[in-house]
Amino acid sequence: MKKEAIYTRQSIDKKDSVSIETQQAECEKLIKGEFTVYTDRGYSGKNTSRPALQHLLRDIQYGRISRVIVYRLDRISRNITDFYSLYEMMSENGCEFVSVSESFDTNGAMGRAMMGIIAVFAQMERETIQQRVTDNYYFRITDGRWAGGPAPIGYDNAKNEARQATLKANDDLAAVKRAFELYAGESAMSLTGVSRVLTQEGYLINGKNCWAGTLSRIFRNPVYAVADELLYTYYKGKQIHFLNDQTCWNGETSAAIVGKTKSKKRVKEEQYTIYLTNIKGIIDSSSFILVQERLSRNRSFGRANPANTKMKELSGLVKCAKCGYAVKMKSQYPTLSCDGRSRLHICDASFRGVRLEAIQKQVEEYCQAWLDDKCHRMAQDEEKQKMLKTRAASLETEIHRLVNLAAVNETFSTAAVKDVEMRQKELNEVNLKLSFETANSIVKDVFDQRQVAEHRLLYRDLSEENKKILCRELIEKILLFENGRVQVVTKERN
């Protein structure tokens, strides 16, 4: 025999919400026979993932319920799509639906029409509340207060004099500063290398050694960087959303990014929002940008270079000229094997007698030829750097002169503002070019500054790690023939 059902829900207990007891009492006034009460306490109505509701739906499907009574439509659902799915399921199982406070049921056409209209408004109310919470969140952080959540490494959550959320430096901040100094200052330094040096120098983070993964998260967080126009220009190029006007990026604070997802699905940078905090930056913007560019390049390099490879600097590059599949080293000895033959059985190429050292020698000749050619062009690059630095110094002098004139001449001050802004904008662009020139120079990252200055660029003197970087930058793939000859397929380069 079918029973009637009362469904009640209250997300949280507060003064202006109708209690579970009140909802049930009002619904009982319409009961005609035996009934069962289904109650979800502390659950939102934005979806149907509620234990009591799921129990009710199962009983409806089993034919145990003749009518569902609720105090108000939004008690059972605030989502129109979910609600109509529930209603269709009730109809298919001969179950009526009644809302007490809206005074309608599904027996008549008017009740069904009103139910659809109210469901629309219930969903609109939910979306309005959600948008209001989001807007309020972003409004609160426009004044610089810390957005909340776990404090970044080197800081603790705190309150400032105005009782706003902020960050307070702790002892780990010294390790953060030193890490940026090493990675930005030593062109050949890897994350693992930075970790090793920090450990040797006695720096700890949360009482533990500074691992490469932790350093990567530190380096990508703009909360450590000085938020000036140079940093603004950098993030502007990434199409990220800004909460503060460009004029506010004056270098007095740092910045923070909000809107990141905790899921594994990657979110595009334009879906993030960046805002100015009430925390001072400790890393200059040019160094921070240099670190970002180096991390980006090393990440691409790392994906193509498994750490356990035995092919050294040629890992992931050597391919069989006959089938195109990878050539790998089968054992601890330099015995080469075509993956298309050994694993897929689609190729008959044999590299018996071909030595890895012979391939490396041919690749060395190619890379050295490229480096020799690069030497001829480095003078032009150095001249370009010199011109940019000279222009930056000139602009700084002009800005300083205009500001001094404006300070002593009130009439001139208004006219000087535009001239200062124009020169400051050009100076920011020049500094950004200087940062990118430094970050994107593969030669300067592979060789130390003395070698670059003297144009003594010798491939054979490089470390294995730097050989990997150079090969990955220059070479698309290396085709290996059975007689040991190689064909280097280069990347398209500007």
Short mmCIF file of C-alpha atoms in Angstrom, two decimals:
data_model
loop_
_atom_site.label_atom_id
_atom_site.label_comp_id
_atom_site.label_asym_id
_atom_site.label_seq_id
_atom_site.Cartn_x
_atom_site.Cartn_y
_atom_site.Cartn_z
CA MET A 1 0.00 0.00 0.00
CA LYS A 2 1.32 3.43 -0.96
CA LYS A 3 1.99 6.12 1.63
CA GLU A 4 2.26 9.86 1.49
CA ALA A 5 5.67 11.45 2.03
CA ILE A 6 6.78 14.69 3.65
CA TYR A 7 10.13 16.04 2.56
CA THR A 8 11.91 18.72 4.63
CA ARG A 9 15.32 20.35 4.24
CA GLN A 10 17.28 23.09 5.98
CA SER A 11 20.83 23.91 4.87
CA ILE A 12 21.85 25.73 8.10
CA ASP A 13 20.10 26.85 11.28
CA LYS A 14 19.57 30.61 11.22
CA LYS A 15 16.94 33.02 12.47
CA ASP A 16 15.31 33.87 9.13
CA SER A 17 15.03 30.25 7.85
CA VAL A 18 12.04 27.97 8.36
CA SER A 19 12.94 25.16 10.76
CA ILE A 20 12.58 21.47 9.97
CA GLU A 21 9.90 21.17 12.67
CA THR A 22 7.84 24.05 11.25
CA GLN A 23 8.04 22.63 7.71
CA GLN A 24 6.85 19.23 8.90
CA ALA A 25 4.00 20.68 10.95
CA GLU A 26 2.68 22.68 7.97
CA CYS A 27 2.92 19.68 5.65
CA GLU A 28 1.06 17.40 8.09
CA LYS A 29 -2.03 19.60 7.72
CA LEU A 30 -2.50 18.18 4.19
CA ILE A 31 -1.89 14.54 5.13
CA LYS A 32 -4.85 12.20 4.47
CA GLY A 33 -3.50 8.85 5.64
CA GLU A 34 -0.27 7.13 6.60
CA PHE A 35 2.92 9.06 5.86
CA THR A 36 6.70 8.95 6.13
CA VAL A 37 8.98 11.92 6.78
CA TYR A 38 12.26 12.34 4.89
CA THR A 39 14.59 14.99 6.32
CA ASP A 40 17.90 16.41 5.09
CA ARG A 41 19.46 18.65 7.72
CA GLY A 42 22.54 20.69 6.74
CA TYR A 43 22.30 20.06 2.97
CA SER A 44 22.07 22.63 0.17
CA GLY A 45 19.34 22.47 -2.46
CA LYS A 46 21.67 23.17 -5.37
CA ASN A 47 21.78 19.47 -6.34
CA THR A 48 20.13 16.15 -5.49
CA SER A 49 23.10 14.62 -3.62
CA ARG A 50 21.21 14.35 -0.33
CA PRO A 51 20.73 11.07 1.57
CA ALA A 52 17.08 11.50 2.57
CA LEU A 53 16.08 12.74 -0.89
CA GLN A 54 17.80 9.76 -2.50
CA HIS A 55 15.94 7.46 -0.09
CA LEU A 56 12.65 9.15 -1.06
CA LEU A 57 13.39 8.76 -4.79
CA ARG A 58 14.09 5.05 -4.36
CA ASP A 59 10.79 4.58 -2.51
CA ILE A 60 8.97 6.43 -5.32
CA GLN A 61 10.56 4.18 -7.94
CA TYR A 62 9.56 1.10 -5.92
CA GLY A 63 5.92 2.34 -5.97
CA ARG A 64 5.70 3.01 -2.22
CA ILE A 65 4.79 6.74 -2.37
CA SER A 66 1.52 8.23 -3.65
CA ARG A 67 2.19 11.89 -2.96
CA VAL A 68 5.16 14.08 -1.93
CA ILE A 69 4.39 17.15 0.18
CA VAL A 70 6.91 19.95 0.76
CA TYR A 71 6.64 23.24 2.59
CA ARG A 72 8.07 25.14 -0.39
CA LEU A 73 9.35 24.15 -3.81
CA ASP A 74 12.94 25.25 -3.12
CA ARG A 75 13.08 22.76 -0.22
CA ILE A 76 13.30 19.90 -2.71
CA SER A 77 15.31 21.66 -5.44
CA ARG A 78 16.72 25.07 -6.44
CA ASN A 79 17.80 23.83 -9.86
CA ILE A 80 15.16 23.78 -12.62
CA THR A 81 16.84 20.95 -14.52
CA ASP A 82 17.05 18.78 -11.41
CA PHE A 83 13.47 19.62 -10.43
CA TYR A 84 11.93 18.64 -13.75
CA SER A 85 13.92 15.40 -13.70
CA LEU A 86 12.44 14.71 -10.25
CA TYR A 87 8.94 15.63 -11.41
CA GLU A 88 9.13 13.44 -14.53
CA MET A 89 10.26 10.52 -12.39
CA MET A 90 7.33 11.13 -9.98
CA SER A 91 4.86 11.28 -12.88
CA GLU A 92 6.17 8.04 -14.38
CA ASN A 93 5.61 6.32 -11.03
CA GLY A 94 2.13 7.74 -10.35
CA CYS A 95 3.28 10.10 -7.59
CA GLU A 96 1.73 13.54 -7.10
CA PHE A 97 3.59 16.63 -5.87
CA VAL A 98 2.23 19.30 -3.52
CA SER A 99 3.75 22.55 -2.22
CA VAL A 100 2.09 23.92 0.92
CA SER A 101 3.11 27.59 0.89
CA GLU A 102 2.64 28.03 -2.88
CA SER A 103 -0.86 26.47 -2.65
CA PHE A 104 -0.77 24.22 -5.70
CA ASP A 105 -0.42 20.57 -6.61
CA THR A 106 0.22 18.66 -9.80
CA ASN A 107 -3.32 17.38 -10.24
CA GLY A 108 -4.28 20.39 -12.38
CA ALA A 109 -2.76 22.14 -15.41
CA MET A 110 -2.52 25.44 -13.49
CA GLY A 111 -0.56 23.75 -10.73
CA ARG A 112 1.89 22.25 -13.22
CA ALA A 113 2.35 25.64 -14.95
CA MET A 114 2.86 27.47 -11.65
CA MET A 115 5.31 24.80 -10.59
CA GLY A 116 7.47 25.50 -13.65
CA ILE A 117 7.42 29.26 -13.06
CA ILE A 118 8.36 28.93 -9.39
CA ALA A 119 11.11 26.49 -10.25
CA VAL A 120 12.60 29.12 -12.59
CA PHE A 121 12.59 31.71 -9.81
CA ALA A 122 14.05 29.23 -7.33
CA GLN A 123 17.00 28.64 -9.64
CA MET A 124 17.37 32.37 -10.32
CA GLU A 125 17.52 33.03 -6.58
CA ARG A 126 20.23 30.41 -6.13
CA GLU A 127 22.31 31.88 -8.97
CA THR A 128 21.80 35.40 -7.62
CA ILE A 129 23.02 34.35 -4.18
CA GLN A 130 26.02 32.61 -5.74
CA GLN A 131 26.89 35.70 -7.80
CA ARG A 132 26.45 37.94 -4.76
CA VAL A 133 28.87 35.81 -2.76
CA THR A 134 31.40 35.89 -5.63
CA ASP A 135 31.04 39.66 -6.10
CA ASN A 136 31.43 40.24 -2.37
CA TYR A 137 34.58 38.08 -2.32
CA TYR A 138 36.22 40.07 -5.11
CA PHE A 139 35.02 43.38 -3.65
CA ARG A 140 36.67 42.58 -0.30
CA ILE A 141 40.09 41.91 -1.85
CA THR A 142 40.15 45.05 -4.01
CA ASP A 143 41.38 46.95 -0.93
CA GLY A 144 44.44 44.71 -0.73
CA ARG A 145 43.50 42.35 2.09
CA TRP A 146 44.77 38.78 1.81
CA ALA A 147 42.18 36.58 0.09
CA GLY A 148 42.57 33.84 2.67
CA GLY A 149 43.47 30.18 2.55
CA PRO A 150 46.83 28.61 3.43
CA ALA A 151 49.63 31.17 3.73
CA PRO A 152 52.41 30.91 1.13
CA ILE A 153 55.78 29.58 2.29
CA GLY A 154 57.66 32.21 4.27
CA TYR A 155 54.51 33.78 5.70
CA ASP A 156 51.83 33.17 8.34
CA ASN A 157 48.23 34.38 8.22
CA ALA A 158 47.75 37.48 10.35
CA LYS A 159 45.73 40.70 10.83
CA ASN A 160 46.99 44.24 10.26
CA GLU A 161 46.15 47.38 12.25
CA ALA A 162 42.87 47.75 10.36
CA ARG A 163 41.94 44.16 11.32
CA GLN A 164 42.24 43.10 7.70
CA ALA A 165 43.62 39.72 6.66
CA THR A 166 47.29 39.93 5.73
CA LEU A 167 50.51 37.93 5.93
CA LYS A 168 53.36 38.09 8.43
CA ALA A 169 56.87 36.97 7.48
CA ASN A 170 58.41 33.99 9.27
CA ASP A 171 61.90 32.42 9.30
CA ASP A 172 61.30 30.48 6.06
CA LEU A 173 61.27 33.72 4.05
CA ALA A 174 65.08 33.80 4.11
CA ALA A 175 65.13 30.48 2.23
CA VAL A 176 62.65 31.87 -0.31
CA LYS A 177 64.85 34.92 -0.97
CA ARG A 178 67.96 32.78 -1.34
CA ALA A 179 66.16 30.39 -3.71
CA PHE A 180 65.13 33.24 -6.04
CA GLU A 181 68.66 34.63 -5.88
CA LEU A 182 70.18 31.29 -6.93
CA TYR A 183 67.72 30.45 -9.71
CA ALA A 184 67.64 33.94 -11.23
CA GLY A 185 71.34 34.60 -10.77
CA GLU A 186 72.88 31.29 -11.86
CA SER A 187 71.88 30.61 -15.47
CA ALA A 188 72.79 26.91 -15.39
CA MET A 189 71.13 26.23 -12.02
CA SER A 190 68.29 23.69 -12.03
CA LEU A 191 65.58 23.34 -9.39
CA THR A 192 67.41 20.30 -8.06
CA GLY A 193 70.62 22.32 -8.01
CA VAL A 194 68.94 25.11 -6.04
CA SER A 195 67.58 22.52 -3.60
CA ARG A 196 71.05 21.05 -3.17
CA VAL A 197 72.68 24.43 -2.49
CA LEU A 198 69.98 25.46 0.00
CA THR A 199 70.45 22.20 1.87
CA GLN A 200 74.22 22.65 1.95
CA GLU A 201 73.81 26.20 3.26
CA GLY A 202 71.47 25.05 6.03
CA TYR A 203 68.20 26.54 4.78
CA LEU A 204 65.01 24.72 5.73
CA ILE A 205 61.33 25.12 4.87
CA ASN A 206 58.86 24.02 7.55
CA GLY A 207 61.79 22.32 9.22
CA LYS A 208 62.57 20.17 6.16
CA ASN A 209 64.89 20.31 3.17
CA CYS A 210 63.75 22.45 0.22
CA TRP A 211 62.65 19.99 -2.48
CA ALA A 212 62.38 20.88 -6.18
CA GLY A 213 58.57 20.58 -6.22
CA THR A 214 58.26 23.04 -3.34
CA LEU A 215 60.63 25.46 -5.06
CA SER A 216 58.56 25.31 -8.26
CA ARG A 217 55.42 26.38 -6.35
CA ILE A 218 57.35 29.17 -4.64
CA PHE A 219 58.79 30.51 -7.89
CA ARG A 220 55.38 30.74 -9.58
CA ASN A 221 53.70 32.73 -6.82
CA PRO A 222 53.63 36.51 -7.55
CA VAL A 223 53.08 37.30 -3.86
CA TYR A 224 56.87 37.46 -3.54
CA ALA A 225 57.36 39.90 -6.45
CA VAL A 226 57.27 43.69 -6.47
CA ALA A 227 54.03 44.61 -8.26
CA ASP A 228 55.16 47.43 -10.56
CA GLU A 229 54.34 48.34 -14.15
CA LEU A 230 56.84 45.82 -15.46
CA LEU A 231 55.03 42.97 -13.72
CA TYR A 232 51.69 44.40 -14.86
CA THR A 233 52.90 44.34 -18.48
CA TYR A 234 54.06 40.73 -18.08
CA TYR A 235 50.69 39.48 -16.79
CA LYS A 236 48.78 41.68 -19.25
CA GLY A 237 50.35 39.63 -22.03
CA LYS A 238 48.83 36.49 -20.48
CA GLN A 239 45.29 37.94 -20.72
CA ILE A 240 44.73 37.46 -17.01
CA HIS A 241 41.90 39.44 -15.40
CA PHE A 242 42.96 42.43 -13.25
CA LEU A 243 41.05 43.75 -10.22
CA ASN A 244 43.19 46.91 -9.93
CA ASP A 245 43.92 49.63 -12.48
CA GLN A 246 47.35 49.83 -14.06
CA THR A 247 48.05 53.09 -12.22
CA CYS A 248 47.87 51.19 -8.91
CA TRP A 249 50.80 48.95 -9.89
CA ASN A 250 53.37 51.29 -8.37
CA GLY A 251 55.72 48.81 -6.72
CA GLU A 252 54.51 49.41 -3.16
CA THR A 253 52.97 45.95 -2.72
CA SER A 254 52.97 42.46 -4.21
CA ALA A 255 50.21 40.69 -6.15
CA ALA A 256 48.29 37.45 -5.76
CA ILE A 257 46.31 35.21 -8.10
CA VAL A 258 42.86 33.90 -7.19
CA GLY A 259 40.44 31.62 -8.97
CA LYS A 260 42.69 28.56 -9.27
CA THR A 261 40.94 25.22 -9.28
CA LYS A 262 41.88 22.39 -6.93
CA SER A 263 41.01 19.77 -9.56
CA LYS A 264 43.59 18.16 -11.82
CA LYS A 265 42.00 19.76 -14.90
CA ARG A 266 44.21 22.56 -16.17
CA VAL A 267 42.61 26.03 -16.18
CA LYS A 268 43.58 28.65 -18.74
CA GLU A 269 45.41 31.66 -17.36
CA GLU A 270 42.72 34.06 -18.65
CA GLN A 271 40.32 32.45 -16.16
CA TYR A 272 42.50 33.61 -13.25
CA THR A 273 42.23 36.97 -11.50
CA ILE A 274 45.20 38.91 -10.13
CA TYR A 275 44.96 41.64 -7.51
CA LEU A 276 47.26 43.84 -5.44
CA THR A 277 47.80 42.67 -1.86
CA ASN A 278 48.74 44.52 1.33
CA ILE A 279 52.06 42.62 1.48
CA LYS A 280 55.40 44.08 0.40
CA GLY A 281 57.17 42.38 -2.48
CA ILE A 282 60.63 40.98 -1.72
CA ILE A 283 61.78 40.02 -5.26
CA ASP A 284 62.26 42.63 -8.01
CA SER A 285 59.90 42.15 -10.95
CA SER A 286 62.61 41.63 -13.58
CA SER A 287 64.10 38.71 -11.60
CA PHE A 288 60.64 37.22 -11.08
CA ILE A 289 59.88 37.40 -14.82
CA LEU A 290 63.24 35.83 -15.63
CA VAL A 291 62.40 32.94 -13.29
CA GLN A 292 58.99 32.45 -14.98
CA GLU A 293 60.53 32.23 -18.44
CA ARG A 294 63.19 29.78 -17.27
CA LEU A 295 60.60 27.60 -15.51
CA SER A 296 58.44 27.56 -18.63
CA ARG A 297 61.31 26.44 -20.82
CA ASN A 298 62.55 23.82 -18.36
CA ARG A 299 59.04 22.37 -17.96
CA SER A 300 58.81 21.73 -21.71
CA PHE A 301 62.30 20.27 -21.66
CA GLY A 302 61.51 18.02 -18.69
CA ARG A 303 58.40 16.48 -20.30
CA ALA A 304 60.52 15.18 -23.16
CA ASN A 305 63.41 14.04 -20.97
CA PRO A 306 62.63 11.25 -18.50
CA ALA A 307 65.04 11.37 -15.58
CA ASN A 308 65.96 7.69 -15.81
CA THR A 309 67.20 7.81 -19.40
CA LYS A 310 70.53 6.25 -20.36
CA MET A 311 70.87 8.25 -23.58
CA LYS A 312 72.29 11.28 -21.75
CA GLU A 313 71.91 14.55 -23.70
CA LEU A 314 70.35 12.69 -26.69
CA SER A 315 67.44 11.25 -24.69
CA GLY A 316 64.17 11.30 -26.59
CA LEU A 317 65.82 12.64 -29.76
CA VAL A 318 67.30 9.61 -31.55
CA LYS A 319 64.88 7.91 -33.96
CA CYS A 320 65.24 4.98 -36.32
CA ALA A 321 65.69 6.30 -39.89
CA LYS A 322 63.81 3.27 -41.25
CA CYS A 323 60.60 3.27 -39.17
CA GLY A 324 60.73 6.51 -37.20
CA TYR A 325 60.37 4.91 -33.78
CA ALA A 326 62.66 5.71 -30.85
CA VAL A 327 66.12 4.27 -30.52
CA LYS A 328 66.85 3.26 -26.93
CA MET A 329 69.69 1.80 -24.94
CA LYS A 330 68.78 -1.74 -23.91
CA SER A 331 71.21 -2.21 -21.01
CA GLN A 332 73.97 -0.58 -19.02
CA TYR A 333 76.22 -1.06 -22.04
CA PRO A 334 75.85 1.31 -25.03
CA THR A 335 73.85 -1.24 -27.07
CA LEU A 336 71.24 0.53 -29.19
CA SER A 337 67.91 -0.96 -30.25
CA CYS A 338 65.01 0.25 -32.41
CA ASP A 339 61.75 0.32 -30.44
CA GLY A 340 59.85 -0.51 -33.63
CA ARG A 341 61.80 -3.75 -33.85
CA SER A 342 62.21 -4.86 -30.22
CA ARG A 343 58.78 -3.89 -28.92
CA LEU A 344 56.40 -3.53 -31.89
CA HIS A 345 58.02 -6.00 -34.32
CA ILE A 346 57.35 -3.77 -37.34
CA CYS A 347 60.95 -2.97 -38.28
CA ASP A 348 64.07 -4.98 -39.12
CA ALA A 349 66.68 -2.26 -38.55
CA SER A 350 69.75 -3.39 -36.61
CA PHE A 351 72.23 -1.04 -34.93
CA ARG A 352 74.69 -3.77 -33.97
CA GLY A 353 78.11 -2.22 -33.61
CA VAL A 354 76.82 1.37 -33.56
CA ARG A 355 78.13 3.16 -30.48
CA LEU A 356 76.42 5.97 -28.60
CA GLU A 357 79.75 7.83 -28.51
CA ALA A 358 79.84 7.93 -32.32
CA ILE A 359 76.38 9.52 -32.44
CA GLN A 360 77.34 12.00 -29.75
CA LYS A 361 80.42 12.96 -31.78
CA GLN A 362 78.33 13.75 -34.85
CA VAL A 363 75.85 15.74 -32.80
CA GLU A 364 78.73 17.61 -31.18
CA GLU A 365 79.99 18.66 -34.62
CA TYR A 366 76.56 20.00 -35.53
CA CYS A 367 76.11 21.89 -32.24
CA GLN A 368 79.62 23.32 -32.39
CA ALA A 369 78.98 24.61 -35.92
CA TRP A 370 75.84 26.33 -34.68
CA LEU A 371 77.73 27.85 -31.76
CA ASP A 372 80.50 29.09 -34.05
CA ASP A 373 77.88 30.83 -36.18
CA LYS A 374 76.24 32.20 -33.04
CA CYS A 375 79.50 33.91 -32.04
CA HIS A 376 79.34 36.11 -35.11
CA ARG A 377 75.89 37.35 -34.14
CA MET A 378 76.49 37.80 -30.44
CA ALA A 379 78.20 41.13 -30.96
CA GLN A 380 74.96 42.46 -32.47
CA ASP A 381 72.96 41.10 -29.56
CA GLU A 382 75.34 42.70 -27.07
CA GLU A 383 75.07 46.01 -28.90
CA LYS A 384 71.28 45.80 -28.74
CA GLN A 385 71.45 45.16 -25.00
CA LYS A 386 73.80 48.10 -24.60
CA MET A 387 71.43 50.40 -26.52
CA LEU A 388 68.46 49.30 -24.41
CA LYS A 389 70.38 49.90 -21.17
CA THR A 390 71.52 53.33 -22.41
CA ARG A 391 67.96 54.27 -23.33
CA ALA A 392 66.70 53.09 -19.92
CA ALA A 393 69.30 55.23 -18.14
CA SER A 394 68.41 58.23 -20.31
CA LEU A 395 64.70 57.84 -19.57
CA GLU A 396 65.35 57.58 -15.83
CA THR A 397 67.38 60.82 -15.99
CA GLU A 398 64.64 62.61 -17.94
CA ILE A 399 61.95 61.48 -15.51
CA HIS A 400 64.04 62.60 -12.54
CA ARG A 401 64.62 66.01 -14.14
CA LEU A 402 60.93 66.52 -14.96
CA VAL A 403 59.87 65.57 -11.44
CA ASN A 404 62.37 68.02 -9.93
CA LEU A 405 61.16 70.83 -12.22
CA ALA A 406 57.55 70.13 -11.35
CA ALA A 407 58.38 70.29 -7.63
CA VAL A 408 59.69 73.88 -7.88
CA ASN A 409 57.37 75.20 -10.59
CA GLU A 410 53.65 74.88 -9.90
CA THR A 411 52.71 76.09 -13.39
CA PHE A 412 54.94 73.51 -15.02
CA SER A 413 53.78 70.61 -12.81
CA THR A 414 50.46 69.99 -14.60
CA ALA A 415 52.07 69.90 -18.04
CA ALA A 416 54.89 67.68 -16.77
CA VAL A 417 52.57 64.89 -15.65
CA LYS A 418 51.85 63.71 -19.20
CA ASP A 419 55.54 63.86 -20.16
CA VAL A 420 56.51 61.84 -17.09
CA GLU A 421 53.83 59.24 -17.80
CA MET A 422 54.97 58.85 -21.42
CA ARG A 423 58.59 58.37 -20.41
CA GLN A 424 57.65 56.00 -17.59
CA LYS A 425 55.62 53.87 -20.01
CA GLU A 426 58.55 53.69 -22.44
CA LEU A 427 60.93 52.86 -19.57
CA ASN A 428 58.68 49.97 -18.50
CA GLU A 429 58.66 48.62 -22.07
CA VAL A 430 62.46 48.90 -22.31
CA ASN A 431 62.93 47.10 -18.98
CA LEU A 432 60.55 44.36 -20.09
CA LYS A 433 62.55 43.88 -23.31
CA LEU A 434 65.73 43.66 -21.27
CA SER A 435 64.16 40.99 -19.05
CA PHE A 436 62.96 38.93 -22.01
CA GLU A 437 66.30 39.29 -23.79
CA THR A 438 67.99 37.81 -20.74
CA ALA A 439 65.39 35.09 -20.15
CA ASN A 440 65.18 33.92 -23.76
CA SER A 441 68.90 33.79 -24.55
CA ILE A 442 69.79 30.10 -24.76
CA VAL A 443 73.49 30.88 -25.10
CA LYS A 444 73.60 32.93 -21.91
CA ASP A 445 71.78 30.18 -20.03
CA VAL A 446 74.16 27.48 -21.19
CA PHE A 447 77.48 29.32 -20.81
CA ASP A 448 78.86 31.39 -17.97
CA GLN A 449 79.24 35.13 -18.47
CA ARG A 450 83.04 34.99 -18.90
CA GLN A 451 82.76 32.50 -21.76
CA VAL A 452 80.04 34.58 -23.40
CA ALA A 453 82.13 37.74 -23.17
CA GLU A 454 85.19 36.03 -24.66
CA HIS A 455 83.15 34.11 -27.29
CA ARG A 456 84.76 30.82 -26.27
CA LEU A 457 81.70 28.65 -26.83
CA LEU A 458 82.81 25.02 -26.77
CA TYR A 459 80.22 22.24 -26.77
CA ARG A 460 82.58 19.61 -25.35
CA ASP A 461 83.19 21.71 -22.20
CA LEU A 462 79.50 21.80 -21.27
CA SER A 463 77.99 19.82 -18.41
CA GLU A 464 75.61 17.00 -19.37
CA GLU A 465 72.63 19.04 -18.20
CA ASN A 466 73.59 22.02 -20.37
CA LYS A 467 74.19 19.78 -23.35
CA LYS A 468 70.62 18.53 -22.90
CA ILE A 469 69.30 22.10 -22.85
CA LEU A 470 71.19 23.07 -25.99
CA CYS A 471 70.24 19.90 -27.92
CA ARG A 472 66.59 20.27 -26.95
CA GLU A 473 66.57 23.90 -28.14
CA LEU A 474 68.22 23.17 -31.50
CA ILE A 475 67.21 19.65 -32.53
CA GLU A 476 63.78 18.26 -33.47
CA LYS A 477 65.06 14.68 -33.89
CA ILE A 478 68.16 12.68 -34.86
CA LEU A 479 67.61 10.00 -37.52
CA LEU A 480 69.96 7.06 -37.07
CA PHE A 481 70.87 4.82 -40.00
CA GLU A 482 72.07 1.23 -39.70
CA ASN A 483 75.59 2.17 -40.78
CA GLY A 484 75.84 4.62 -37.86
CA ARG A 485 75.34 7.78 -39.91
CA VAL A 486 73.00 10.36 -38.41
CA GLN A 487 70.81 13.05 -39.94
CA VAL A 488 70.06 15.96 -37.60
CA VAL A 489 66.60 17.43 -38.15
CA THR A 490 66.63 20.94 -36.71
CA LYS A 491 63.84 22.97 -35.22
CA GLU A 492 62.53 26.01 -37.02
CA ARG A 493 64.18 29.01 -35.40
CA ASN A 494 63.83 32.70 -35.94
#
